[in-house]
Short mmCIF file of C-alpha atoms in Angstrom, two decimals:
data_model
loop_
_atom_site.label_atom_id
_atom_site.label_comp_id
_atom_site.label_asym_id
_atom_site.label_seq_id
_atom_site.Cartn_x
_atom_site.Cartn_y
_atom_site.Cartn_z
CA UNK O 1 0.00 0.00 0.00
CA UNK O 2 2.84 2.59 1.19
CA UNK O 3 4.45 1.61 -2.61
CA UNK O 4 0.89 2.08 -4.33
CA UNK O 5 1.12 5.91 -2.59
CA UNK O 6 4.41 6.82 -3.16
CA UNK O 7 3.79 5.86 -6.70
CA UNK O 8 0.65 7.89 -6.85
CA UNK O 9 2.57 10.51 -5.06
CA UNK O 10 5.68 11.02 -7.70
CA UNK O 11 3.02 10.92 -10.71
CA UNK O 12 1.18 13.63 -9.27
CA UNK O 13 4.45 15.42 -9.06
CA UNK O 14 5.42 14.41 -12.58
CA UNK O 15 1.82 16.34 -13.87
CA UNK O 16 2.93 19.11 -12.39
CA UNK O 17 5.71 19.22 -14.29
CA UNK O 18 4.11 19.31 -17.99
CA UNK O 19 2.94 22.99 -19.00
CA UNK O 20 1.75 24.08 -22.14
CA UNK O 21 3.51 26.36 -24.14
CA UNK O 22 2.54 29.96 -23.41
CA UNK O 23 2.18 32.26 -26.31
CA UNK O 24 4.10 35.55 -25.60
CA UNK O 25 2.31 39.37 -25.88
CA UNK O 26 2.72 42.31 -28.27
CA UNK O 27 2.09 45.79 -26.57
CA UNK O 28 1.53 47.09 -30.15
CA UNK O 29 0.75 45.60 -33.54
CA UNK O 30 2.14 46.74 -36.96
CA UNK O 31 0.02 45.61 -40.19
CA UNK O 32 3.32 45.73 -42.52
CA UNK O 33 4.85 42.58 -40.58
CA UNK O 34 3.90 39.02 -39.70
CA UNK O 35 2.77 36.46 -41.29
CA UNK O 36 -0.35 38.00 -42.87
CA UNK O 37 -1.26 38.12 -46.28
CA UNK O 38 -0.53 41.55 -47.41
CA UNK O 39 2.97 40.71 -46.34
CA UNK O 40 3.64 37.78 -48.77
CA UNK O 41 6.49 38.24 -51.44
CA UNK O 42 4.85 38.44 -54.63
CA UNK O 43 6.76 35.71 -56.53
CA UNK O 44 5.69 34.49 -59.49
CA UNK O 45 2.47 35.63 -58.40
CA UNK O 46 0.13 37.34 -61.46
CA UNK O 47 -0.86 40.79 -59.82
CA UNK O 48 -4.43 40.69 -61.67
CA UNK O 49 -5.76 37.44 -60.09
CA UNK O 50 -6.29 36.42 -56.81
CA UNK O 51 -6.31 32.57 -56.42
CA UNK O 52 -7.37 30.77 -52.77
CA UNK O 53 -7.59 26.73 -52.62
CA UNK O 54 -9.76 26.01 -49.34
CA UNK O 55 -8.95 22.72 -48.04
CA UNK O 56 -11.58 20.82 -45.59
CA UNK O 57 -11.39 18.53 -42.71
CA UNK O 58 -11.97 15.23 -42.78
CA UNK O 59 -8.54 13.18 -41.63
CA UNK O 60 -6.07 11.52 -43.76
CA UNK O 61 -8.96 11.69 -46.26
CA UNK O 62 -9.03 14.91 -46.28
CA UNK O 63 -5.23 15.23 -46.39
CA UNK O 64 -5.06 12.95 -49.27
CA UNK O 65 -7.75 14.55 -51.47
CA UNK O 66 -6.08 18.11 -50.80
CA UNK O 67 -2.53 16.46 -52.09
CA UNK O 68 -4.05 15.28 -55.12
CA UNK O 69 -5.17 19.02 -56.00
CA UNK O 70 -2.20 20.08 -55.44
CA UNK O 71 -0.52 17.32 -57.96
CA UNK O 72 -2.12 18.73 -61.02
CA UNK O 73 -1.73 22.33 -60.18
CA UNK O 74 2.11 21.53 -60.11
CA UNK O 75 1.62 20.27 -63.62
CA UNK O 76 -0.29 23.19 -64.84
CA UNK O 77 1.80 26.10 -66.98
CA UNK O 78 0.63 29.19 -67.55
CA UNK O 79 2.47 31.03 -70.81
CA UNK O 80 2.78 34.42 -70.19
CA UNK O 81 2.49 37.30 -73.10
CA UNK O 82 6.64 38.00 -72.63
CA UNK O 83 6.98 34.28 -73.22
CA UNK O 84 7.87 33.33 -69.52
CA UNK O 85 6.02 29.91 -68.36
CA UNK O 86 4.95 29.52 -64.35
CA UNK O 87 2.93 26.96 -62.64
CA UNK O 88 -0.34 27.46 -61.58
CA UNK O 89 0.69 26.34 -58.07
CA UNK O 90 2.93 29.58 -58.09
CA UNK O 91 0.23 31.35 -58.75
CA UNK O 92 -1.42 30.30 -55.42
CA UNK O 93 -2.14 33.34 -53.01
CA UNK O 94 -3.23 31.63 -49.82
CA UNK O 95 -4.45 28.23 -48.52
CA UNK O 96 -7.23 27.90 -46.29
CA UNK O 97 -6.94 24.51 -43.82
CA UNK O 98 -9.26 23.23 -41.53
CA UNK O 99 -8.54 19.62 -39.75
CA UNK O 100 -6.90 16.75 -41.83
CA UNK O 101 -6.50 19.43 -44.74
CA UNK O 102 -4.52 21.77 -42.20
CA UNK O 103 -1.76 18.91 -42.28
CA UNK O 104 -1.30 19.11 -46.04
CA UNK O 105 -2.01 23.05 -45.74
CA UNK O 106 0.99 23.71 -43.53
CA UNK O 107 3.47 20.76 -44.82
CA UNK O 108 3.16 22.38 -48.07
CA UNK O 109 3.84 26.19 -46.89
CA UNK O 110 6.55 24.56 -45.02
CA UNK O 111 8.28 22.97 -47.54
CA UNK O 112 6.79 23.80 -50.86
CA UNK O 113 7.98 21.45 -53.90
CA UNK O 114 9.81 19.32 -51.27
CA UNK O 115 7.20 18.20 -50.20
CA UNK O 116 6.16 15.79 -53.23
CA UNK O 117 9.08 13.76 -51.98
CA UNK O 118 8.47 13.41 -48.74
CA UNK O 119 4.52 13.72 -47.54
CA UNK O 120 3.55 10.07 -48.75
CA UNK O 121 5.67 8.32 -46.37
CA UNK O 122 6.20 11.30 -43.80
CA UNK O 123 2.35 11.13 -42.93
CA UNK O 124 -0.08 10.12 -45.97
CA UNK O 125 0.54 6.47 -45.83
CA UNK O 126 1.58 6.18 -41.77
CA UNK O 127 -0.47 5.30 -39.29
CA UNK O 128 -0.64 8.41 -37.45
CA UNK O 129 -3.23 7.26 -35.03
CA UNK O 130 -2.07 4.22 -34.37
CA UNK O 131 0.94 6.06 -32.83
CA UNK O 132 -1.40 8.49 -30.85
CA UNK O 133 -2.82 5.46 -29.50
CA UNK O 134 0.29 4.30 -28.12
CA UNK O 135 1.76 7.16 -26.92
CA UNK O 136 -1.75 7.41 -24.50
CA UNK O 137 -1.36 4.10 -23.46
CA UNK O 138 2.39 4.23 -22.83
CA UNK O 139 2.63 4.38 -18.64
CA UNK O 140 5.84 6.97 -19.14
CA UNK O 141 3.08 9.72 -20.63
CA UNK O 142 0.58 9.35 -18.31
CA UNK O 143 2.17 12.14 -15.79
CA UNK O 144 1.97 14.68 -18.23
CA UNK O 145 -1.31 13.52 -19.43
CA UNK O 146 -2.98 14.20 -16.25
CA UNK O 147 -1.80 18.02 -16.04
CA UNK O 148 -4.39 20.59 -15.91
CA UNK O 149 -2.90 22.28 -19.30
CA UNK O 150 -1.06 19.78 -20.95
CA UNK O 151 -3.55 17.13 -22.45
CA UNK O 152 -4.15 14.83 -25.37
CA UNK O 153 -3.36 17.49 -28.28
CA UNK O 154 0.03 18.65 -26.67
CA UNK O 155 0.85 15.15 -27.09
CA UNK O 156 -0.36 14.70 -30.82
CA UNK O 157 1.09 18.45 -31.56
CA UNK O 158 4.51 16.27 -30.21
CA UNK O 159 4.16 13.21 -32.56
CA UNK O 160 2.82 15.84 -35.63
CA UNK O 161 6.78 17.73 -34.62
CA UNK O 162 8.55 14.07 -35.04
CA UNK O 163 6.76 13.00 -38.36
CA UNK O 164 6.06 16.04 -40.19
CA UNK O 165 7.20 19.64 -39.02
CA UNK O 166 10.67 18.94 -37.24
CA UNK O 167 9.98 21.88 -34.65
CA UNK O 168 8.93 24.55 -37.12
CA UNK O 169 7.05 27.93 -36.38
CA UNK O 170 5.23 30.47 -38.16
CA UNK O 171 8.51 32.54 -38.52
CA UNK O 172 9.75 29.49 -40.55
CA UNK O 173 6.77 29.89 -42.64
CA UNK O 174 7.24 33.21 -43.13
CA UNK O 175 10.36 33.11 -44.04
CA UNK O 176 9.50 30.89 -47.51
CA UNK O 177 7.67 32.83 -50.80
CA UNK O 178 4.43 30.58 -50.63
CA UNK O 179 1.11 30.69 -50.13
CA UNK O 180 -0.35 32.51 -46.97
CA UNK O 181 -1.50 28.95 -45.13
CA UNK O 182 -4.51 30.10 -43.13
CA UNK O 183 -5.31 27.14 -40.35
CA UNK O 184 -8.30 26.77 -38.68
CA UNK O 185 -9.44 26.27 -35.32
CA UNK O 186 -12.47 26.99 -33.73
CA UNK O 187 -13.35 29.03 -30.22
CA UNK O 188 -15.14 26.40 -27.97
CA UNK O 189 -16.47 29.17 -25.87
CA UNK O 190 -18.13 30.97 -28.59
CA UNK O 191 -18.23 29.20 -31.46
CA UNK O 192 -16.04 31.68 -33.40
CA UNK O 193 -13.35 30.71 -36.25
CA UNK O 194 -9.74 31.52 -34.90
CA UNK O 195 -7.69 31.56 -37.98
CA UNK O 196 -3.65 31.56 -37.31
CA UNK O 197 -2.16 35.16 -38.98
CA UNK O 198 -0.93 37.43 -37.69
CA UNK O 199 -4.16 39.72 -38.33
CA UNK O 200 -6.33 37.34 -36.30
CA UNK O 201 -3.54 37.15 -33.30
CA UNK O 202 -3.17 41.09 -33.55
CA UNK O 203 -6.35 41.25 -32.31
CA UNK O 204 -5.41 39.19 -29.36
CA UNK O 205 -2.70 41.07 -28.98
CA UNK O 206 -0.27 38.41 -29.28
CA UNK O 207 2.71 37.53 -31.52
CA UNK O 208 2.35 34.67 -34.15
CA UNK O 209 5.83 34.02 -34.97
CA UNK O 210 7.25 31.59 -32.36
CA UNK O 211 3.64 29.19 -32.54
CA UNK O 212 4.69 25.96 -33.66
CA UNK O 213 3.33 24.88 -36.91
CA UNK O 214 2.26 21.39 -35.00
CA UNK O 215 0.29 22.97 -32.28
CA UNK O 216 -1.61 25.33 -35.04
CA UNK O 217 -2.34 21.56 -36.59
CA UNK O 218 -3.50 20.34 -33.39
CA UNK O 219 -5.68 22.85 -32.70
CA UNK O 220 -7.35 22.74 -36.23
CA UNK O 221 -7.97 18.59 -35.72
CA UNK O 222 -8.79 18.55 -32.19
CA UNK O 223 -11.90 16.38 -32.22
CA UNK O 224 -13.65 16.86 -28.83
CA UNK O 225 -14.12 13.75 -26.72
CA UNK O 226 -11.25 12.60 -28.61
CA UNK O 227 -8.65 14.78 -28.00
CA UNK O 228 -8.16 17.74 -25.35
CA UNK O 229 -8.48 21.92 -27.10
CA UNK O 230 -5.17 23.37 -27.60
CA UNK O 231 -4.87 26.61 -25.23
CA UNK O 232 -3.25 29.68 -25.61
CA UNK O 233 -3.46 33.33 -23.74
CA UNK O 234 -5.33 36.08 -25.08
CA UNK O 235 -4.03 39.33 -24.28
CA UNK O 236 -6.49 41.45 -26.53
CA UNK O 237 -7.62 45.10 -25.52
CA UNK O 238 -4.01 46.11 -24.93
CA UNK O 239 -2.32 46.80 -27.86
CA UNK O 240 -4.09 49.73 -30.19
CA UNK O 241 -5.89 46.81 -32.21
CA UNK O 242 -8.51 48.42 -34.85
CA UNK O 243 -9.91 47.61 -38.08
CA UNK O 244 -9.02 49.71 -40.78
CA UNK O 245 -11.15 52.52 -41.47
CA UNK O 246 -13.03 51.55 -44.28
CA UNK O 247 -14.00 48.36 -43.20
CA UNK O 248 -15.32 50.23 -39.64
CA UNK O 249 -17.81 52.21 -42.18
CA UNK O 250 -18.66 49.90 -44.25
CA UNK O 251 -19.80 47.64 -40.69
CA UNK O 252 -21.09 50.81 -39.32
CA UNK O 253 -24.84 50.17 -38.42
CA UNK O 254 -25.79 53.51 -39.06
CA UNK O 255 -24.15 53.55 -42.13
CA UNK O 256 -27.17 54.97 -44.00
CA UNK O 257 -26.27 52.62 -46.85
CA UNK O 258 -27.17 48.75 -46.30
CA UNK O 259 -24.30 47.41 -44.81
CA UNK O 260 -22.56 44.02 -45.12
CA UNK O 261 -24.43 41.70 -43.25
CA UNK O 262 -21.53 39.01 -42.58
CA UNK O 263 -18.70 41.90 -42.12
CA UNK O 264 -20.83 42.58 -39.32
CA UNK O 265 -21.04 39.78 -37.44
CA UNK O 266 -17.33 38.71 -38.21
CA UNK O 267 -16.46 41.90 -36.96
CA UNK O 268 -18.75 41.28 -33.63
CA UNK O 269 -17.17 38.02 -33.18
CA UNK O 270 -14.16 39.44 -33.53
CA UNK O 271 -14.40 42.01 -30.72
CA UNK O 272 -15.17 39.65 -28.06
CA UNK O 273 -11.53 38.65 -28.32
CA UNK O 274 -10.53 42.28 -27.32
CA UNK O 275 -11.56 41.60 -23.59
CA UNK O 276 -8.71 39.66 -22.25
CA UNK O 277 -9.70 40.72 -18.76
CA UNK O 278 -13.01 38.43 -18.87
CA UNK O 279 -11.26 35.94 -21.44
CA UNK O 280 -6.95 35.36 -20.65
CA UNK O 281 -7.92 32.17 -22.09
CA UNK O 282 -9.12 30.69 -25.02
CA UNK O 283 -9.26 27.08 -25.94
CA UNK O 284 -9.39 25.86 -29.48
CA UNK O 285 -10.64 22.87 -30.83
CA UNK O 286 -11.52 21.25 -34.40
CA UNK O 287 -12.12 23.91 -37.06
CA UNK O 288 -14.37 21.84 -38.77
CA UNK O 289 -17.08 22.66 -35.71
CA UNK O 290 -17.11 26.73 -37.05
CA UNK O 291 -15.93 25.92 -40.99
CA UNK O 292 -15.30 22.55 -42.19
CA UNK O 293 -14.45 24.05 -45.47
CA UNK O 294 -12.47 26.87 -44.54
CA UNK O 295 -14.75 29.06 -46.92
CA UNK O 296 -16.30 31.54 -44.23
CA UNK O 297 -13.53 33.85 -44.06
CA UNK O 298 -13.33 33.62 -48.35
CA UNK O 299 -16.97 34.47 -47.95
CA UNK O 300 -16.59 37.46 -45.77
CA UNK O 301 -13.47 39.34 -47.87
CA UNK O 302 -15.69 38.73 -51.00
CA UNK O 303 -18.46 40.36 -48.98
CA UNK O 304 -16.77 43.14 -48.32
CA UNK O 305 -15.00 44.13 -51.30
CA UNK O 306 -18.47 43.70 -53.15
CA UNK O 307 -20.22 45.93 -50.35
CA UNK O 308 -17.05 48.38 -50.19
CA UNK O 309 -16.97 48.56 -54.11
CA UNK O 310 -21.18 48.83 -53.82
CA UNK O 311 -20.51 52.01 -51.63
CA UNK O 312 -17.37 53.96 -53.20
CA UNK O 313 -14.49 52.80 -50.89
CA UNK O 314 -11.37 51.84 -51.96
CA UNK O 315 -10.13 48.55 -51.22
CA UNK O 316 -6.69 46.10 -51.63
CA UNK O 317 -8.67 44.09 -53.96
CA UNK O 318 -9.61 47.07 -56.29
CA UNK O 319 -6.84 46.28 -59.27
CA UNK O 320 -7.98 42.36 -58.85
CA UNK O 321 -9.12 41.27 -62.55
CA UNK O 322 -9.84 37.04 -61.49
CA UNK O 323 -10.47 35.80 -58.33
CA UNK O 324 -10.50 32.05 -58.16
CA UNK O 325 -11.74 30.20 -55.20
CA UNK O 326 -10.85 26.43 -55.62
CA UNK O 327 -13.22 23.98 -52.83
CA UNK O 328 -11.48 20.82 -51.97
CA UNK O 329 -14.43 19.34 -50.16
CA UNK O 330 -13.42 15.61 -49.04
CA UNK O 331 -17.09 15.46 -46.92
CA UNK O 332 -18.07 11.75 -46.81
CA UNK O 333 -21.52 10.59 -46.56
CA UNK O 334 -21.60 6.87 -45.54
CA UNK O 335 -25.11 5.32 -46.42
CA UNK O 336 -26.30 3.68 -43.53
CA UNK O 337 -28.87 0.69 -42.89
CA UNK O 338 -31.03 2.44 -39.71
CA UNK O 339 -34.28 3.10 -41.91
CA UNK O 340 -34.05 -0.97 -41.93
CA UNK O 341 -34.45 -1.77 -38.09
CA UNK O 342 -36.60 -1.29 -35.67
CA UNK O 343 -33.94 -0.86 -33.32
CA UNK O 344 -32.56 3.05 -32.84
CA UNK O 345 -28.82 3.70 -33.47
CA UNK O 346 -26.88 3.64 -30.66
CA UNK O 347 -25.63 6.58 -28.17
CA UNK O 348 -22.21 7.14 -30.13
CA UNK O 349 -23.42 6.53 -33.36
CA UNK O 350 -26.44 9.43 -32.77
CA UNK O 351 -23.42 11.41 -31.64
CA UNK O 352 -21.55 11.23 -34.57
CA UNK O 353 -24.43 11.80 -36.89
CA UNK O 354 -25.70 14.77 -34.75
CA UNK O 355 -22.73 17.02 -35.33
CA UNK O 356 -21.62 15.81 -39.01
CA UNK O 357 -25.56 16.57 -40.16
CA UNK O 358 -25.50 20.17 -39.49
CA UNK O 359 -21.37 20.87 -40.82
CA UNK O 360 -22.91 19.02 -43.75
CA UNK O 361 -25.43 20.93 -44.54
CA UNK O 362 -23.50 24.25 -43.64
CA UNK O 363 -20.74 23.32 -46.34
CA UNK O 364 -23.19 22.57 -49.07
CA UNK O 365 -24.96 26.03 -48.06
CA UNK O 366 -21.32 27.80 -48.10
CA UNK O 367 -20.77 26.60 -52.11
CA UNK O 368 -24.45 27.73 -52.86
CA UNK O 369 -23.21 31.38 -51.49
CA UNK O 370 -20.27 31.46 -53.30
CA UNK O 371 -21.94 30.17 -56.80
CA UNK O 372 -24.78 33.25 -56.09
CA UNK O 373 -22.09 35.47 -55.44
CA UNK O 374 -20.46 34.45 -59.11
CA UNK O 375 -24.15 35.04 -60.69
CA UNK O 376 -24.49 38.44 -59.15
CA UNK O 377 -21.39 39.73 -60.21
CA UNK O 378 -21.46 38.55 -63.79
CA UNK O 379 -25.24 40.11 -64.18
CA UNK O 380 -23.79 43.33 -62.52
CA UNK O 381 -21.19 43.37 -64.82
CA UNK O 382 -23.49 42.75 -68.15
CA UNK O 383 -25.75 45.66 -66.66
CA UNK O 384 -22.99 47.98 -66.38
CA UNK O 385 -21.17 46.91 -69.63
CA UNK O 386 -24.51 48.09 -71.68
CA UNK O 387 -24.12 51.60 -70.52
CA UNK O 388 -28.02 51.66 -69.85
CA UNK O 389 -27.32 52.95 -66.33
CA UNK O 390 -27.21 56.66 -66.16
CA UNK O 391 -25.86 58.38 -62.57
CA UNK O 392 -27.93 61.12 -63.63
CA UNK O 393 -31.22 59.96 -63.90
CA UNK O 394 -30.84 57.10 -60.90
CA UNK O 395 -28.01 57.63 -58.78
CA UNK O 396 -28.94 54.88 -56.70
CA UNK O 397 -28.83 52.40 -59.60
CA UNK O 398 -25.75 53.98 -60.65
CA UNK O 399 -24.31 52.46 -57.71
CA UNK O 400 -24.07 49.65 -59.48
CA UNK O 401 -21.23 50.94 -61.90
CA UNK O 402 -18.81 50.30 -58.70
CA UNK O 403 -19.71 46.24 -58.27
CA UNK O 404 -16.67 44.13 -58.78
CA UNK O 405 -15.76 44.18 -62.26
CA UNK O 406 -13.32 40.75 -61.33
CA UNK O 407 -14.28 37.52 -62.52
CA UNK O 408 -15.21 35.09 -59.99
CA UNK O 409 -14.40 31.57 -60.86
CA UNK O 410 -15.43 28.90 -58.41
CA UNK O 411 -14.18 25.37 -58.83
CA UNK O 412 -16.03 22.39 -56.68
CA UNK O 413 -13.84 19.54 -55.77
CA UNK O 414 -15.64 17.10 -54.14
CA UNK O 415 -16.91 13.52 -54.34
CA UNK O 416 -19.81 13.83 -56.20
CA UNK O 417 -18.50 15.49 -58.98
CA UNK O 418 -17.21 11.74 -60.28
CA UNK O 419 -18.97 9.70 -62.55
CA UNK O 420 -17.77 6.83 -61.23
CA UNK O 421 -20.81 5.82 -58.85
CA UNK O 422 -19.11 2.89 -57.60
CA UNK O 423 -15.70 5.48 -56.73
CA UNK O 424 -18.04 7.61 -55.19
CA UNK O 425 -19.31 4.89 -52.93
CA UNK O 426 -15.93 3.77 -52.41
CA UNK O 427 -14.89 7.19 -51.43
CA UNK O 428 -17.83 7.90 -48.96
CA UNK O 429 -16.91 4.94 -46.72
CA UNK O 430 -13.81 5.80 -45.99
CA UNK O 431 -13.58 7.18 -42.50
CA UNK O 432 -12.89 10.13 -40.63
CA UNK O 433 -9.53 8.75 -38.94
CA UNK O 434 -5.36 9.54 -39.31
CA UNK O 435 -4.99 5.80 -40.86
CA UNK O 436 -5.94 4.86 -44.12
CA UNK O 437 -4.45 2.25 -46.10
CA UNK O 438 -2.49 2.69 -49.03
CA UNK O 439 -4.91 2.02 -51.60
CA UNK O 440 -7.52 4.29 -50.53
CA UNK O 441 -4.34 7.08 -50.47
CA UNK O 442 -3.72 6.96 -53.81
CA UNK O 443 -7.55 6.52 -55.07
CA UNK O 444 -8.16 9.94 -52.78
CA UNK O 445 -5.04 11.55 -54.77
CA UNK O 446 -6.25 9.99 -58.08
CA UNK O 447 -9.99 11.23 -57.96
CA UNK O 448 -9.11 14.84 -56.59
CA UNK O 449 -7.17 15.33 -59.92
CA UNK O 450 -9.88 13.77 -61.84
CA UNK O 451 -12.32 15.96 -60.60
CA UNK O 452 -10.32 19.19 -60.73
CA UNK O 453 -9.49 18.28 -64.93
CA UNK O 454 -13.35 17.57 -65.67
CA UNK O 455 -14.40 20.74 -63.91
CA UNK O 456 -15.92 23.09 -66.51
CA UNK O 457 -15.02 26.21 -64.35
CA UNK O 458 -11.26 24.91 -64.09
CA UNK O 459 -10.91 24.35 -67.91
CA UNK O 460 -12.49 27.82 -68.29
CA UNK O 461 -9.91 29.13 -66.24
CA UNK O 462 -7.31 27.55 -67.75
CA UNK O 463 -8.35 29.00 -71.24
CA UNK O 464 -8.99 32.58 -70.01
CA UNK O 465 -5.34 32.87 -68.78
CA UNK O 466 -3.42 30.50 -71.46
CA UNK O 467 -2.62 27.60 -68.79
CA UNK O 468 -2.48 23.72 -69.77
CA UNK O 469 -2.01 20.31 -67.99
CA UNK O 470 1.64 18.66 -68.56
CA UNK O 471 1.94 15.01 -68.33
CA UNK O 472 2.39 13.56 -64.61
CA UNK O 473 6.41 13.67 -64.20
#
């Protein structure tokens, strides 16, 4: 018994021991550094378009499926008018990540064409949570697991360090010429989306750069139930944080023109990070629970440029001529057989279903959004290209002269775009997990680029700016 207490007694001391890393403050914040997007080198980047890829959760599924976009935008060339050829994957101006498409978000901002080498083996075809299983079961981590702020997703962020992101932060990241890689997590408090830039951690009033790149990962995939949030301080309120001063007008509700309905609440949302004193804390789980496409905060910026451009302001986006939003959606639907029985589904199984129906439904209602968005501007445009308007006669109609005159190109890449009915099948069952076996790797990889070649939006794209498909390498 005295052995059984003294045991007890040096494990108890042993939690005490394992702290989570504590994110450091910024008395001031400074919009011309960090890892934000306005601070991205331009390289190779075409200053008329504006290209996102959104990348959603979903595991190793969704990790794979992401890659295999990726793939053929390496093997698309764009021929310039002064004869110079780039890739379209140069051409990429940020990444959007939420859960199992954070991993392949980040690993490719880490390590850019490097990574074609290495992710496979590094983490695509590895039983990733097969070794998060044993590291919870191994006796030697149960010390730390039983801290009060070191739990479950320290531990994973760990293993993601060993296997994938060898220690790197966000000032490694910034340091490359890629894609801003926007990662997902969401607020369990609130509810909110906490995306990792440096714009979204200004307003916390904390610095960005030394955040490892596993953590961020962690956070984005932390499955409640499953595995613990990921917590950092918030130190908001006490650094001069503000929105710029157009988007503060244009999200003005006595703004006596209609203002932008989602700036607003983003911008509400936002502001209950600013009270640190009520809220030192935040804990993060799962993106997928706020955005399990990563296309909210695509939706909001597209907001407000249309509602800025609506109204007269000037905005970055003004001198954008394409803007091309690319959805890798790897949401499954497994058909099940409980219309057959009598018998209810079980507890965990009503679980499961209870919070995948409504991110389901969300996601299909985020795409709808976007593809109204794309019809509105192009019968904007038509109007004003007639030159039937005249300010004169109906200034408020005239308004419509200042819409976006970009062209919005949205490209679905998802399941059940294939033809294949069988593949699709195939592709539904797979589950939501970090272990898949090979096979179902490469037919994720395969179908993504299948889908992305028979898209009629991405072969328009690729006419309207002179780009075609190489054979694989």
């Amino acid at each position: 018994m005295i052995r059984l207490l003294l045991a007890a007694l040096a494990l108890a001391g042993l939690a005490g021991c394992a702290t989570r890393p504590v994110n450091p403050p910024v008395t001031s914040v400074h919009p011309d550094q960090g890892y934000r997007l306005a601070t991205r080198p331009p390289v190779q980047r075409n200053p008329d378009m504006l290209a996102i890829l959104t990348f959603s959760g979903g595991g190793t599924r969704a990790a794979a499926f992401s890659y295999g976009v990726l793939e053929v935008l390496r093997r698309t060339e764009i021929t310039h008018p002064d004869g110079r050829r780039t890739r379209l994957l140069d051409g990429i101006d940020a990444i959007t990540g939420v859960s199992g498409g954070s991993f392949t978000a980040l690993a490719y901002g880490l390590y850019g064409d490097k990574l074609f080498d290495e992710y496979e083996k590094r983490f695509l075809k590895r039983n990733v949570q097969g070794e998060l299983l044993t590291r919870l079961l191994t006796p030697t981590n149960w010390p730390a697991l039983m801290s009060d702020t070191w739990g479950r997703s320290e531990m994973a962020a760990q293993l993601y360090d060993e296997i994938l992101f060898n220690g790197a932060t966000y000032a490694d990241l910034d340091k490359g010429s890629g894609p801003l890689i926007a990662v997902m997590a969401t607020d369990i408090s609130t509810g909110s989306r906490v995306g990792f830039t440096q714009t979204m951690f200004d307003v916390m009033c904390t610095d960005l750069s030394s955040f490892r790149l596993a953590r961020a990962a962690a956070a984005s995939s932390a499955v409640p139930l499953v595995l613990s949030p990921i917590t950092i301080n918030n130190y908001g309120g006490t650094c001069g944080f503000d929105f710029p001063q157009w988007m503060r007008e244009l999200a003005d509700p006595d703004n006596p023109a209609r203002p932008a309905a989602r700036a607003i609440r983003r911008m509400q949302e936002i502001r209950d990070f600013e009270d640190s004193t009520a809220r030192p804390f935040l804990h993060l789980v799962d993106g997928g629970l706020s955005d399990n496409l990563g296309m909210r905060g695509v939706l909001e910026i597209l907001e407000e440029f249309e509602a800025a451009r609506l109204r007269g302001y000037k905005t970055p986006l003004d001198h954008v001529k394409r803007i091309v939003v690319v959805v890798v959606n790897s949401l499954s639907v497994p058909v099940t057989t409980w219309d057959q029985s009598e018998r209810p589904p079980g507890n965990l199984e009503i679980l499961l279903k209870a919070t995948g129906v409504p991110i389901d439904r969300y996601s299909f209602e985020n795409v709808e959004l976007l593809r109204d968005m794309i019809a509105r501007w192009d019968i904007l445009r038509r109007i004003r290209e007639t030159g039937a308007l005249d300010p004169r006669k109906d200034p408020q109609l005239a308004a419509l002269l200042n819409s976006p005159s970009a062209q919005l190109y949205a490209i679905d890449v998802s399941f059940p775009q294939l033809k294949d009915a069988k593949e699709i099948s195939y592709l539904n069952d797979l589950p939501t997990s970090f272990v898949l076996p090979d096979e179902a790797v490469d037919r994720l990889r395969a179908a993504a680029g299948k889908i992305l070649l028979d898209s009629p939006d991405f072969q328009k794209l690729l006419k309207d700016v002179g780009a075609r498909v190489v054979a694989d390498k």
